[in-house]
Amino acid sequence: MSSAIEHFHPFIPAGGVGSRLWPLSRADAPKFLLDLTGSGSSLLRSTYDRLVDLGEDGVMVITGRSHAPAVRQQLPECAEVDLVLEPSPKDSGAAIGLASAILARRDPEAIVGSFAADHVIEPTEVFHRAVREAVEAAATGRIVTIGVTPTSPSTGFGYIRAAESLGVETAPSALKVAEFVEKPDADTAREYVRSGEYAWNAGMFVAPARLLLQHLEASQPELHAGIVEIADAWETDARDEVMDRVWPTLPKIAIDYAVAEPAAAAGDVAMVPASFTWDDVGDFAAISRLNRAVDVDEVAVLGKNKRVMTDNASGIVVSDTSRIVALIGIEDIVVVDTPDALLVTTQEHAQRVKNAVDALKKNGETDVL
Amino acid sequence: MSSAIEHFHPFIPAGGVGSRLWPLSRADAPKFLLDLTGSGSSLLRSTYDRLVDLGEDGVMVITGRSHAPAVRQQLPECAEVDLVLEPSPKDSGAAIGLASAILARRDPEAIVGSFAADHVIEPTEVFHRAVREAVEAAATGRIVTIGVTPTSPSTGFGYIRAAESLGVETAPSALKVAEFVEKPDADTAREYVRSGEYAWNAGMFVAPARLLLQHLEASQPELHAGIVEIADAWETDARDEVMDRVWPTLPKIAIDYAVAEPAAAAGDVAMVPASFTWDDVGDFAAISRLNRAVDVDEVAVLGKNKRVMTDNASGIVVSDTSRIVALIGIEDIVVVDTPDALLVTTQEHAQRVKNAVDALKKNGETDVL
């Protein structure tokens, strides 16, 4: 192994409400702040714990300013300089760019890693091994995505087609990337999985901060100038003043367009395949899968409610109330019982919860969003 | 017509919680006190309104003492002497026997009519016509049940097999009764309906009070003596004292065993068939049937909640809360949303709600019963 890992700085962009998990997830209680696995830890806390041993000096978190109290409470060891609070949402380009710029200023040789706040990954050892290889591969001047070996022909994810070995001695699994492809239809997804050439694009990547910022500067010079100005002030008294002044002027753009696509076009992208189990907890069907251990009858119960009773029922109940919840003669049901909103759907239709949230927004019923 | 109708005195035994309608129905909010049809009136109030024009001097109500405040509120015009408050439940023999004894004391020629508090009947005119014929037939010295022409081969009701005409000029539809039969299996029920000889036993009957009391005296002398003692004191200052002393000593027996069976054996029973629509509101499937007018999407909404939203859903929601209730992609669902209990089932399994109530009772969770 090289000394690259000593320059590794992971960070967590923690954004997005997770509308498909409404009414559990809300604008002020987004998915990443919730314990959705019954583990006793939020998804953010679990993600932080999974990363903290890899970094030399902590893990940076980028999130909305309104979530600061909850994040500080969940991550008391996170230093204030490692907590990037966005005054307003600006998409992933600004968040990931700013984190990279701050870390590059601290360590010019920084290799950064971006990991979503709301994914579930097991086992940690397999994940660590993949990240370490990705760091080694990144040290050769590549943006390295971690590709998850597919366990089913999912139509919900993008895929990465791998090419030949990258030929890096300290990262023997690392492969060149032939192409990134969008979410496929079911037949295409089956073909991808059968071929063995494709991995799920889980949105995790490792890259030299300098390389990432070079691509950002080339494709989005205005965004690059703004984040560099904020990063220059970050560890000074001027931090808040500069953040408040510059952040609102930054263009809104996803990191895929700002960095990943130009980097791929330049042949700067590689992939480390990994076979840990990965779940992006996309809907209540996922929550049901992840909570099989605490069944009452065939029903997974998530939350503090100890008064769930079932009679020939299966599915999931999420409830922190003390109400009796009685389920009789229903299969694959999803019941989410909160003080001001009740959702009843099925695991099959769990993806459509987002439509309901959109409808509520349209109707102005924002008190429950 | 004879003058029999001038001696007609209807009464309403209002008992039973209606466990199959939990958690809407409770020990302190039984089925008959609820508006289950979206009409704005409780079942009791609707029953009272349906009967009041038939009686010469009001309608008597027999119910549990704990329901007195609610009944007085729902029926402000009901005189105190027409409100029989049971200190404890004693089954239908005591309730119907006492009402008959009180009415026989007021009017020795009384023809009484017993009508459950929690049935839905339409249209009232057809019901009135049947009751009037039943009164005429009863005046010839018969206990006359009203048999409902079946509209489906229900296995949930007992049936009455009719014989030849009773031959009463003022009650041309009245028939002799060949036999009463218990709830049949599905094949038998289909055969009953096909034959045209059977009617549903809806538990409504009209009888000379004197005849009813004669049968009661013969079959249950102790019960008869007790109710006569209470009836003798009813319109005196001793009413409460005698009621409190005698009622607890009365035997518990259903009116079917105490009166109907011996009367049938003596050839004293007749039937008036009637083709009004009749629903005993036995479970949430019935509530769904009865509330088709107020649909949101394909969902019947009962209660004050104006925040029910649906997406490809059908069934019924009962809710008086102000919570958002979102139903997505589910068919024939039953959701009953109360402050301390939530029921989720299907119309198909609506009958099993009673089992859940039994289970709660067994587990000591009586706070929600």
XYZ file of C-alpha atoms in Angstrom, chain B residues 35-346:
312
model
C -74.068 7.921 13.260
C -72.917 5.095 11.008
C -74.711 6.140 7.848
C -73.506 9.703 7.466
C -77.111 10.865 7.933
C -76.351 13.198 10.818
C -78.443 11.017 13.170
C -77.400 8.119 15.345
C -78.921 4.703 14.655
C -81.008 5.083 17.835
C -82.277 8.512 16.808
C -83.163 7.200 13.333
C -84.953 4.198 14.837
C -86.903 6.468 17.182
C -87.893 8.757 14.298
C -89.018 5.755 12.260
C -91.317 4.569 15.079
C -92.643 7.735 16.652
C -95.485 8.280 14.170
C -96.750 4.749 14.725
C -97.245 4.978 18.479
C -100.058 6.834 20.157
C -97.931 8.123 23.002
C -94.237 8.035 22.244
C -91.646 5.314 22.033
C -90.109 3.546 25.024
C -86.330 2.986 25.156
C -84.634 0.345 27.288
C -80.892 0.770 27.745
C -78.002 0.534 30.196
C -77.927 3.121 32.982
C -74.490 4.367 31.869
C -75.939 5.439 28.530
C -78.654 7.633 30.096
C -76.908 10.992 29.459
C -76.250 10.205 25.786
C -79.755 8.832 25.208
C -81.391 11.833 26.893
C -79.311 14.118 24.709
C -80.160 12.265 21.516
C -83.860 11.860 22.393
C -84.792 15.003 24.335
C -88.521 14.389 23.747
C -88.411 10.925 25.329
C -90.318 11.120 28.639
C -88.510 9.899 31.768
C -91.215 7.229 32.297
C -90.435 5.967 28.796
C -86.738 5.582 29.528
C -86.032 2.228 31.195
C -82.497 2.275 32.561
C -81.075 -1.134 33.380
C -78.780 -1.128 36.418
C -76.953 -4.116 34.876
C -77.249 -6.163 31.666
C -79.896 -8.914 31.937
C -80.352 -10.009 28.315
C -83.442 -9.375 26.200
C -85.979 -11.360 28.286
C -85.917 -8.901 31.181
C -85.713 -5.789 28.970
C -88.576 -6.721 26.656
C -90.601 -8.274 29.460
C -90.375 -5.155 31.641
C -91.243 -2.794 28.785
C -94.266 -4.959 27.958
C -95.369 -5.088 31.605
C -95.108 -1.309 32.033
C -97.080 -0.725 28.820
C -99.709 -3.361 29.736
C -100.285 -1.563 33.013
C -100.877 1.711 31.143
C -103.119 0.102 28.529
C -104.533 -3.370 29.187
C -105.173 -3.715 25.431
C -101.587 -2.715 24.578
C -100.035 -4.168 21.467
C -96.289 -3.780 21.840
C -93.622 -3.778 19.154
C -89.950 -4.478 19.701
C -87.410 -2.936 17.320
C -83.629 -3.078 17.619
C -81.913 0.280 18.085
C -79.161 -0.307 15.544
C -80.733 -1.348 12.258
C -81.068 0.691 9.080
C -84.386 0.439 7.205
C -85.529 2.139 3.996
C -88.031 3.361 2.950
C -89.968 4.228 6.083
C -93.353 3.991 4.278
C -92.843 0.317 3.419
C -91.743 -0.350 6.994
C -94.819 1.439 8.375
C -97.136 -0.574 6.143
C -95.600 -3.830 7.396
C -95.819 -2.760 11.051
C -99.461 -1.744 10.649
C -100.315 -5.126 9.172
C -98.376 -6.784 11.975
C -100.420 -4.834 14.529
C -103.651 -5.984 12.869
C -102.463 -9.579 12.828
C -101.289 -9.328 16.455
C -104.737 -8.093 17.470
C -106.087 -11.543 16.558
C -103.948 -13.018 19.345
C -100.620 -13.674 17.683
C -96.965 -12.786 18.161
C -96.147 -11.426 14.704
C -92.598 -11.221 13.421
C -91.720 -9.031 10.497
C -89.852 -11.177 7.957
C -87.567 -9.381 5.530
C -87.635 -10.632 1.930
C -84.040 -11.753 1.334
C -82.002 -9.952 -1.307
C -79.021 -12.339 -1.031
C -78.321 -15.819 0.394
C -76.847 -14.424 3.611
C -75.390 -16.899 6.096
C -75.376 -14.252 8.804
C -79.078 -14.319 9.681
C -81.690 -16.792 10.859
C -84.584 -17.482 8.458
C -88.331 -17.905 8.879
C -90.233 -20.402 6.696
C -93.715 -19.138 5.947
C -96.829 -21.317 5.546
C -100.319 -20.426 4.317
C -102.158 -17.127 4.789
C -103.201 -16.268 8.318
C -106.602 -15.255 6.885
C -106.859 -11.923 8.667
C -108.810 -9.480 6.516
C -107.080 -6.338 7.785
C -103.631 -7.996 7.408
C -103.812 -9.681 4.013
C -100.030 -10.325 3.767
C -99.821 -12.035 7.163
C -98.815 -15.690 6.990
C -98.639 -18.580 9.365
C -95.106 -19.597 10.346
C -93.945 -23.125 9.481
C -90.616 -22.878 11.309
C -87.747 -20.701 12.472
C -84.318 -21.870 11.278
C -80.859 -20.938 12.510
C -78.143 -19.332 10.354
C -77.744 -21.703 7.373
C -74.635 -22.654 5.407
C -74.136 -21.052 1.981
C -75.761 -23.852 -0.061
C -78.782 -24.009 2.229
C -79.117 -20.232 2.168
C -79.143 -20.262 -1.648
C -81.843 -22.944 -1.582
C -83.903 -20.868 0.886
C -83.733 -17.780 -1.310
C -84.499 -19.755 -4.480
C -87.590 -21.374 -2.919
C -89.237 -18.011 -2.162
C -90.636 -19.496 1.080
C -88.130 -17.979 3.470
C -87.665 -14.540 4.986
C -84.825 -13.124 7.088
C -85.552 -13.071 10.782
C -84.775 -9.439 11.581
C -85.736 -9.791 15.256
C -88.653 -7.356 14.987
C -91.979 -8.433 16.401
C -95.373 -7.079 17.377
C -97.568 -8.760 20.023
C -100.375 -8.129 22.487
C -98.557 -7.320 25.738
C -100.919 -9.621 27.600
C -100.117 -12.600 25.340
C -96.383 -11.979 25.603
C -96.590 -11.775 29.396
C -98.697 -14.964 29.547
C -95.992 -16.902 27.720
C -93.339 -15.319 29.919
C -95.246 -16.217 33.092
C -95.590 -19.799 31.945
C -91.953 -20.275 30.922
C -90.159 -17.957 33.382
C -92.383 -17.378 36.434
C -89.590 -15.808 38.501
C -88.684 -13.340 35.784
C -92.354 -12.559 35.244
C -92.978 -11.879 38.934
C -89.968 -9.564 39.080
C -90.893 -7.451 36.091
C -94.489 -7.166 37.211
C -93.318 -5.915 40.611
C -91.139 -3.276 38.896
C -93.935 -2.356 36.467
C -96.411 -1.892 39.332
C -94.039 0.644 40.925
C -93.005 2.265 37.646
C -95.250 5.320 37.689
C -94.871 5.855 41.461
C -92.188 7.376 43.687
C -91.007 3.847 44.484
C -89.725 3.249 40.948
C -85.992 3.624 41.607
C -86.097 1.767 44.909
C -87.955 -1.220 43.454
C -85.840 -1.247 40.296
C -82.596 -1.272 42.316
C -83.872 -4.024 44.598
C -85.582 -6.356 42.109
C -83.588 -5.969 38.861
C -80.409 -7.656 40.186
C -82.463 -10.748 41.092
C -83.921 -11.261 37.605
C -82.744 -14.305 35.640
C -80.717 -13.649 32.487
C -82.450 -15.141 29.465
C -82.980 -14.216 25.843
C -86.507 -13.373 24.708
C -86.267 -16.122 22.059
C -86.104 -18.806 24.764
C -88.407 -17.064 27.246
C -91.252 -16.244 24.834
C -90.712 -16.871 21.102
C -90.052 -20.615 21.272
C -92.944 -21.495 23.611
C -95.261 -19.225 21.583
C -94.205 -20.915 18.328
C -94.827 -24.315 19.898
C -98.318 -23.148 20.881
C -99.033 -22.004 17.293
C -99.242 -18.390 18.443
C -96.656 -16.988 15.981
C -97.273 -15.384 12.585
C -95.229 -13.395 10.098
C -95.731 -10.352 7.942
C -93.301 -10.407 5.016
C -91.886 -7.063 3.987
C -89.538 -5.918 1.273
C -87.950 -2.803 2.721
C -84.156 -2.785 2.626
C -82.795 -3.808 5.974
C -79.230 -3.718 7.255
C -78.176 -4.676 10.744
C -74.879 -2.749 10.278
C -73.036 -5.836 11.426
C -69.512 -4.836 10.442
C -67.433 -2.292 8.529
C -68.389 -3.839 5.195
C -71.962 -2.776 6.020
C -70.802 0.731 6.887
C -69.030 0.934 3.569
C -72.235 -0.155 1.757
C -74.296 2.410 3.644
C -71.951 5.340 2.995
C -71.466 5.265 -0.748
C -72.703 8.819 -1.173
C -69.717 10.596 0.378
C -66.888 9.034 -1.575
C -63.444 10.503 -2.023
C -62.051 8.573 -4.993
C -63.564 5.102 -4.270
C -63.332 5.582 -0.530
C -66.324 6.201 1.715
C -65.393 8.697 4.390
C -67.341 8.674 7.633
C -66.698 11.237 10.338
C -65.574 14.843 10.542
C -62.118 14.382 9.016
C -61.871 16.500 5.875
C -58.236 15.572 5.187
C -58.556 12.120 3.662
C -56.545 11.785 0.449
C -56.527 8.789 -1.822
C -54.586 7.498 -4.813
C -56.062 4.377 -6.398
C -57.760 3.280 -3.203
C -61.179 1.909 -2.343
C -62.918 1.076 0.902
C -63.868 3.114 3.958
C -62.187 5.537 6.327
C -63.783 6.416 9.632
C -62.077 9.357 11.298
C -63.024 12.256 13.520
C -59.437 13.437 13.928
C -57.852 16.260 11.938
C -54.935 14.117 10.849
C -54.091 13.709 7.190
C -55.112 10.172 6.216
C -53.410 9.081 2.968
C -54.463 5.824 1.277
C -52.364 4.701 -1.664
C -52.937 1.718 -3.919
C -55.155 -0.417 -1.694
C -58.520 -2.015 -2.350
C -61.503 -2.583 -0.076
C -59.568 -1.284 2.891
C -61.124 -0.394 6.242
C -59.291 2.263 8.275
C -60.755 3.419 11.573
C -58.744 6.247 13.063
C -59.543 7.224 16.658
C -57.432 9.098 19.195
C -56.374 5.964 21.082
C -56.797 3.112 18.607
C -56.236 2.516 14.919
C -57.780 -0.388 13.011
C -56.646 -1.416 9.535
C -58.435 -4.347 7.920
C -60.360 -5.187 4.756
